[in-house]
Short mmCIF file of C-alpha atoms and ligand atoms in Angstrom, two decimals:
data_model
loop_
_atom_site.label_atom_id
_atom_site.label_comp_id
_atom_site.label_asym_id
_atom_site.label_seq_id
_atom_site.Cartn_x
_atom_site.Cartn_y
_atom_site.Cartn_z
CA MET T 1 16.73 -11.52 -18.79
CA ALA T 2 13.07 -11.48 -17.41
CA GLU T 3 11.24 -8.59 -16.91
CA ARG T 4 12.70 -7.28 -12.81
CA TRP T 5 9.74 -6.70 -10.23
CA ASP T 6 10.21 -2.54 -8.58
CA ILE T 7 12.80 -2.79 -6.22
CA ARG T 8 10.94 -2.50 -2.55
CA LEU T 9 8.24 -5.19 -3.91
CA ARG T 10 12.22 -7.25 -4.59
CA LEU T 11 13.25 -6.70 -0.58
CA LEU T 12 9.92 -7.06 0.72
CA HIS T 13 9.76 -11.17 -1.13
CA TRP T 14 12.87 -11.26 0.18
CA ALA T 15 11.64 -10.20 3.94
CA VAL T 16 8.61 -12.16 3.54
CA ALA T 17 10.38 -15.67 2.01
CA VAL T 18 12.95 -15.30 4.42
CA THR T 19 10.83 -15.39 7.84
CA ALA T 20 8.14 -17.69 6.21
CA MET T 21 10.57 -20.67 5.91
CA PHE T 22 12.60 -19.87 8.85
CA GLN T 23 9.04 -20.65 10.29
CA GLN T 24 8.09 -23.43 8.27
CA PHE T 25 10.97 -25.60 8.95
CA SER T 26 11.57 -24.68 12.55
CA SER T 27 7.72 -25.91 13.06
CA LEU T 28 8.86 -30.05 11.89
CA TRP T 29 11.69 -29.78 15.15
CA MET T 30 11.00 -27.18 18.01
CA SER T 31 8.76 -30.12 19.92
CA ASP T 32 11.27 -32.78 19.20
CA PRO T 33 13.74 -32.88 23.17
CA GLY T 34 16.74 -31.51 21.88
CA SER T 35 15.77 -28.84 19.39
CA GLN T 36 13.18 -26.93 22.19
CA TYR T 37 15.19 -24.12 21.65
CA LEU T 38 13.58 -23.37 18.46
CA PHE T 39 9.86 -22.55 19.69
CA PRO T 40 10.58 -19.58 21.39
CA TRP T 41 11.92 -18.43 17.89
CA HIS T 42 8.95 -19.49 16.08
CA ARG T 43 7.22 -17.51 18.44
CA LEU T 44 9.11 -14.38 18.15
CA VAL T 45 10.00 -14.93 14.38
CA GLY T 46 6.39 -15.04 13.82
CA MET T 47 5.69 -11.59 14.75
CA LEU T 48 8.53 -10.14 12.46
CA ALA T 49 7.25 -12.04 9.97
CA ALA T 50 3.30 -10.85 10.09
CA LEU T 51 3.88 -7.82 10.88
CA ILE T 52 5.81 -8.17 7.33
CA VAL T 53 2.91 -9.94 5.30
CA LEU T 54 0.62 -6.81 6.50
CA LEU T 55 3.28 -4.39 4.62
CA PHE T 56 3.17 -7.07 1.33
CA TRP T 57 -0.15 -6.47 1.35
CA LEU T 58 -0.53 -2.79 2.27
CA TYR T 59 2.62 -2.09 -0.74
CA SER T 60 0.62 -4.25 -2.49
CA TYR T 61 -2.54 -2.25 -1.97
CA ALA T 62 -1.45 0.78 -1.82
CA VAL T 63 1.83 1.17 -4.27
CA TYR T 64 1.75 -2.16 -6.65
CA ASP T 65 -0.79 -3.84 -7.86
CA LEU T 66 -3.45 -6.19 -5.06
CA GLN T 67 -5.14 -6.51 -8.91
CA ARG T 68 -2.26 -8.71 -9.53
CA LEU T 69 -3.20 -11.15 -6.92
CA PHE T 70 -6.60 -11.14 -6.90
CA PRO T 71 -6.80 -10.55 -10.24
CA TRP T 72 -11.29 -9.60 -10.81
CA GLY T 73 -11.69 -7.94 -13.28
CA ARG T 74 -13.39 -9.50 -16.40
CA GLU T 75 -9.47 -9.56 -18.27
CA GLY T 76 -8.18 -10.55 -15.07
CA ARG T 77 -10.32 -13.72 -14.82
CA ARG T 78 -10.22 -14.77 -18.06
CA MET T 79 -6.80 -14.88 -18.75
CA VAL T 80 -6.51 -16.25 -15.18
CA LEU T 81 -9.20 -19.60 -16.89
CA ARG T 82 -7.19 -19.58 -20.49
CA GLU T 83 -3.34 -20.35 -18.52
CA GLY T 84 -4.98 -22.77 -16.70
CA LEU T 85 -6.42 -24.50 -19.51
CA ASP T 86 -3.01 -24.13 -20.94
CA LEU T 87 -1.31 -25.34 -17.95
CA VAL T 88 -4.15 -28.64 -18.78
CA HIS T 89 -2.70 -28.73 -22.04
CA GLY T 90 0.87 -28.52 -20.82
CA LYS T 91 2.08 -25.07 -21.34
CA LEU T 92 3.98 -23.42 -19.36
CA PRO T 93 2.70 -19.97 -17.79
CA GLN T 94 3.91 -17.18 -17.97
CA SER T 95 5.62 -15.57 -15.11
CA GLY T 96 6.66 -11.98 -13.60
CA PRO T 97 5.26 -9.63 -12.97
CA ARG T 98 1.85 -9.61 -15.04
CA ARG T 99 -1.06 -10.47 -14.52
CA GLY T 100 -2.12 -14.41 -15.32
CA LEU T 101 -2.81 -17.47 -13.71
CA SER T 102 1.17 -17.53 -11.76
CA SER T 103 -0.10 -13.94 -10.09
CA PHE T 104 -3.01 -15.18 -8.50
CA VAL T 105 -1.51 -18.72 -6.92
CA HIS T 106 0.91 -16.22 -5.11
CA GLY T 107 -2.20 -13.83 -4.21
CA LEU T 108 -3.85 -17.26 -2.74
CA GLY T 109 -0.18 -18.30 -0.97
CA LEU T 110 -0.04 -15.02 0.42
CA LEU T 111 -3.56 -16.23 2.17
CA ALA T 112 -2.23 -18.85 3.42
CA LEU T 113 0.11 -17.11 4.86
CA SER T 114 -1.77 -14.87 5.91
CA GLY T 115 -3.54 -16.92 7.32
CA CYS T 116 -0.53 -18.94 9.80
CA ALA T 117 -0.08 -14.71 10.93
CA ALA T 118 -3.13 -14.38 12.03
CA THR T 119 -3.67 -17.37 13.91
CA GLY T 120 -0.21 -17.43 14.76
CA MET T 121 -0.69 -14.12 16.79
CA VAL T 122 -3.69 -15.32 18.96
CA LEU T 123 -1.53 -18.53 19.89
CA PHE T 124 1.10 -15.42 21.13
CA ALA T 125 -1.50 -14.08 22.87
CA MET T 126 -2.24 -16.86 24.99
CA ILE T 127 1.08 -17.75 26.27
CA PRO T 128 2.66 -14.70 27.87
CA PRO T 129 6.68 -13.49 28.59
CA GLY T 130 7.82 -16.23 30.71
CA HIS T 131 4.84 -18.56 31.36
CA VAL T 132 5.27 -22.40 30.70
CA GLY T 133 3.38 -25.48 31.35
CA PRO T 134 -0.03 -25.63 29.71
CA PRO T 135 -1.55 -22.57 28.42
CA ALA T 136 -4.89 -21.19 31.04
CA ASP T 137 -7.83 -22.09 27.94
CA GLY T 138 -6.62 -25.68 26.55
CA LEU T 139 -8.98 -26.21 25.07
CA ALA T 140 -9.45 -22.28 22.45
CA PHE T 141 -5.29 -23.01 22.72
CA THR T 142 -5.67 -26.72 20.59
CA ARG T 143 -8.63 -24.88 18.90
CA TYR T 144 -5.53 -22.07 17.14
CA THR T 145 -3.77 -24.48 17.07
CA LEU T 146 -5.89 -26.45 14.83
CA GLN T 147 -6.16 -23.32 12.61
CA HIS T 148 -2.87 -23.01 12.94
CA LYS T 149 -1.76 -26.80 11.07
CA PHE T 150 -3.99 -25.74 8.63
CA PHE T 151 -2.45 -23.05 7.33
CA GLY T 152 0.27 -24.36 7.90
CA GLN T 153 -0.41 -27.62 5.64
CA LEU T 154 -1.56 -25.03 2.84
CA LEU T 155 1.81 -23.05 3.69
CA TRP T 156 3.89 -25.87 2.69
CA TYR T 157 1.30 -26.71 -0.65
CA TYR T 158 1.77 -23.21 -2.11
CA TRP T 159 5.81 -24.08 -0.92
CA TYR T 160 6.58 -27.41 -3.65
CA GLY T 161 4.34 -24.94 -6.16
CA HIS T 162 6.12 -22.15 -6.33
CA VAL T 163 9.75 -22.95 -6.17
CA MET T 164 8.64 -25.76 -8.74
CA PHE T 165 7.85 -23.69 -11.15
CA ALA T 166 10.89 -21.44 -10.34
CA VAL T 167 12.79 -23.78 -10.65
CA VAL T 168 10.70 -24.76 -14.15
CA HIS T 169 11.09 -21.32 -15.07
CA GLN T 170 14.62 -20.89 -14.21
CA LEU T 171 16.01 -24.15 -16.92
CA ARG T 172 13.60 -23.32 -19.49
CA GLY T 173 16.98 -19.75 -18.99
CA ASP T 174 14.25 -17.35 -18.54
CA ASN T 175 15.92 -16.48 -15.59
CA LEU T 176 13.18 -15.05 -12.24
CA LEU T 177 15.25 -15.78 -9.76
CA GLY T 178 17.44 -13.33 -11.04
CA ALA T 179 14.28 -10.78 -11.92
CA ILE T 180 12.24 -11.45 -8.04
CA PHE T 181 15.92 -12.23 -6.04
CA GLY T 182 18.08 -9.83 -7.48
CA LEU T 183 19.03 -6.24 -5.58
CA CYS T 184 19.88 -4.12 -8.20
CA ARG T 185 18.33 -1.04 -8.17
CA GLU T 186 17.75 -1.20 -12.79
CA ASN T 187 14.19 -1.35 -14.09
CA ARG T 188 13.01 0.36 -11.03
CA ARG T 189 10.32 1.11 -13.03
CA ARG T 190 8.85 -1.06 -15.09
CA GLY T 191 8.48 -3.01 -12.46
CA ARG T 192 4.48 -2.76 -12.63
CA SER T 193 1.80 -4.76 -14.02
CA THR T 194 1.78 -4.24 -18.22
CA VAL T 195 -1.60 -6.18 -17.99
CA SER T 196 -5.49 -5.40 -17.54
C1 LIG G 1 7.21 -19.10 1.85
C2 LIG G 1 7.48 -18.83 0.95
C3 LIG G 1 7.61 -17.60 -0.68
C4 LIG G 1 6.31 -16.50 -0.22
C5 LIG G 1 5.16 -16.58 0.67
C6 LIG G 1 6.24 -16.60 -1.66
C7 LIG G 1 5.04 -15.17 -1.68
C8 LIG G 1 5.94 -14.96 -3.59
C9 LIG G 1 4.95 -14.73 -4.11
C10 LIG G 1 3.39 -14.03 -2.51
C11 LIG G 1 5.27 -13.58 -5.38
C12 LIG G 1 4.48 -12.60 -5.92
C13 LIG G 1 5.66 -11.50 -5.53
C14 LIG G 1 4.53 -10.44 -5.90
O1 LIG G 1 3.99 -10.61 -7.71
O2 LIG G 1 3.71 -10.09 -5.47
C15 LIG G 1 6.62 -13.79 -4.98
C16 LIG G 1 7.14 -14.73 -6.25
C17 LIG G 1 8.21 -15.30 -6.86
N1 LIG G 1 8.77 -15.95 -5.40
FE1 LIG G 1 8.06 -16.36 -3.74
N2 LIG G 1 7.76 -16.80 -2.43
C18 LIG G 1 7.97 -17.31 -1.29
C19 LIG G 1 10.01 -18.06 -1.45
C20 LIG G 1 10.73 -18.52 -2.20
C21 LIG G 1 11.85 -19.09 -2.79
C22 LIG G 1 12.18 -20.13 -1.41
C23 LIG G 1 11.57 -18.89 -3.53
C24 LIG G 1 13.04 -19.38 -5.36
C25 LIG G 1 13.08 -20.56 -5.33
C26 LIG G 1 10.64 -17.71 -4.63
C27 LIG G 1 10.57 -17.57 -6.24
C28 LIG G 1 10.04 -16.42 -6.35
C29 LIG G 1 9.90 -16.19 -7.83
C30 LIG G 1 10.65 -17.47 -8.82
C31 LIG G 1 9.06 -15.40 -7.90
C32 LIG G 1 8.35 -15.34 -8.91
C33 LIG G 1 7.30 -16.02 -9.96
C34 LIG G 1 6.17 -15.11 -11.28
O3 LIG G 1 7.03 -14.30 -11.70
O4 LIG G 1 5.02 -15.79 -11.06
N3 LIG G 1 9.74 -17.97 -3.68
N4 LIG G 1 7.25 -15.20 -4.22
C1 LIG G 2 3.32 -15.75 9.74
C2 LIG G 2 3.78 -16.42 10.77
C3 LIG G 2 4.17 -17.90 11.30
C4 LIG G 2 3.89 -18.48 10.50
C5 LIG G 2 4.20 -18.89 9.08
C6 LIG G 2 3.93 -20.13 11.25
C7 LIG G 2 4.19 -21.21 10.04
C8 LIG G 2 3.93 -22.84 11.15
C9 LIG G 2 3.96 -24.03 10.96
C10 LIG G 2 4.24 -24.04 9.50
C11 LIG G 2 3.77 -25.52 11.58
C12 LIG G 2 3.69 -26.51 11.77
C13 LIG G 2 2.51 -26.53 11.34
C14 LIG G 2 2.00 -28.48 11.09
O1 LIG G 2 2.46 -29.13 12.32
O2 LIG G 2 1.45 -28.26 9.63
C15 LIG G 2 4.15 -23.65 12.50
C16 LIG G 2 3.24 -24.53 13.58
C17 LIG G 2 2.99 -24.83 15.38
N1 LIG G 2 3.49 -22.45 15.45
FE1 LIG G 2 3.56 -21.49 14.34
N2 LIG G 2 3.67 -20.07 12.35
C18 LIG G 2 3.91 -18.78 12.15
C19 LIG G 2 4.03 -18.33 13.80
C20 LIG G 2 3.39 -18.44 15.26
C21 LIG G 2 3.01 -17.60 15.69
C22 LIG G 2 3.50 -16.18 16.24
C23 LIG G 2 3.67 -18.64 16.97
C24 LIG G 2 2.73 -18.65 18.95
C25 LIG G 2 2.73 -18.64 19.94
C26 LIG G 2 2.81 -19.74 17.06
C27 LIG G 2 2.61 -20.87 17.74
C28 LIG G 2 3.22 -22.49 17.15
C29 LIG G 2 2.29 -23.43 17.62
C30 LIG G 2 2.33 -23.95 18.43
C31 LIG G 2 3.13 -24.67 16.78
C32 LIG G 2 2.16 -26.90 17.02
C33 LIG G 2 1.47 -26.93 16.62
C34 LIG G 2 1.37 -27.93 17.04
O3 LIG G 2 2.14 -28.96 16.65
O4 LIG G 2 0.26 -28.73 17.71
N3 LIG G 2 2.92 -19.95 15.10
N4 LIG G 2 3.99 -23.59 12.59
#
């Protein structure tokens, strides 16, 4: 069994994964004539997702270990490079609550999600509650929509890779899914990164 994450981080990951995926999948159909009712939900759940992303950042910064997501120390940078080269040669990077290539990619995914959240909040503010029709400043709205779509695309790329690597690790017998989605409280104190 792979080492588990801190229980609070596991709960935050649940919240991030569920809300971000709701946003991704609702965006696929919310412009279609029969399913436009999804857009108000995309607006509301988007604001919730933005709040959860903020909590994730605060928790990683203040309590957990931000260097896990952005290993900017010399040792961390070397490890990311080494694991990147190993990956090119077909060796899967190590996973789990530690610093390395996987955790750095999670940091990049979180940045893409934060981009969606920030531009989504601007879009939210541009459409007052109950408003029907195009917003007052159509040009600015379109500009923010394009930026929102840009981050949305990056989030999809991250999501494909993230799910694929999770499945590959699982098939190799690492039970990473149990380590990040499991909800019992054991191993709580072992959730910190182990490599500096
Ligand atoms: C868009 C939705 C998602 C986002 C933004 C996301 C984000 C993250 C982040 C930031 C981490 C790192 C946790 C940390 O150490 O701080 C992580 C880990 C993980 N997530 Fe997700 N996640 C998403 C969806 C999913 C889904 C659907 C799965 C299941 C297939 C999944 C499986 C995992 C696993 C197995 C890990 C541990 C990976 C490792 O050890 O390298 N995630 N995720
Ligand atoms: C973290 C929160 C959010 C995430 C992850 C998210 C994600 C996405 C994604 C993946 C798309 C599809 C992009 C594409 O077509 O390639 C999208 C579209 C869109 N989102 Fe969000 N969204 C979030 C919050 C919001 C909020 C709060 C609003 C407020 C109004 C919003 C408004 C829109 C609009 C208008 C589009 C359609 C863009 C277009 O196709 O022209 N989003 N969103």
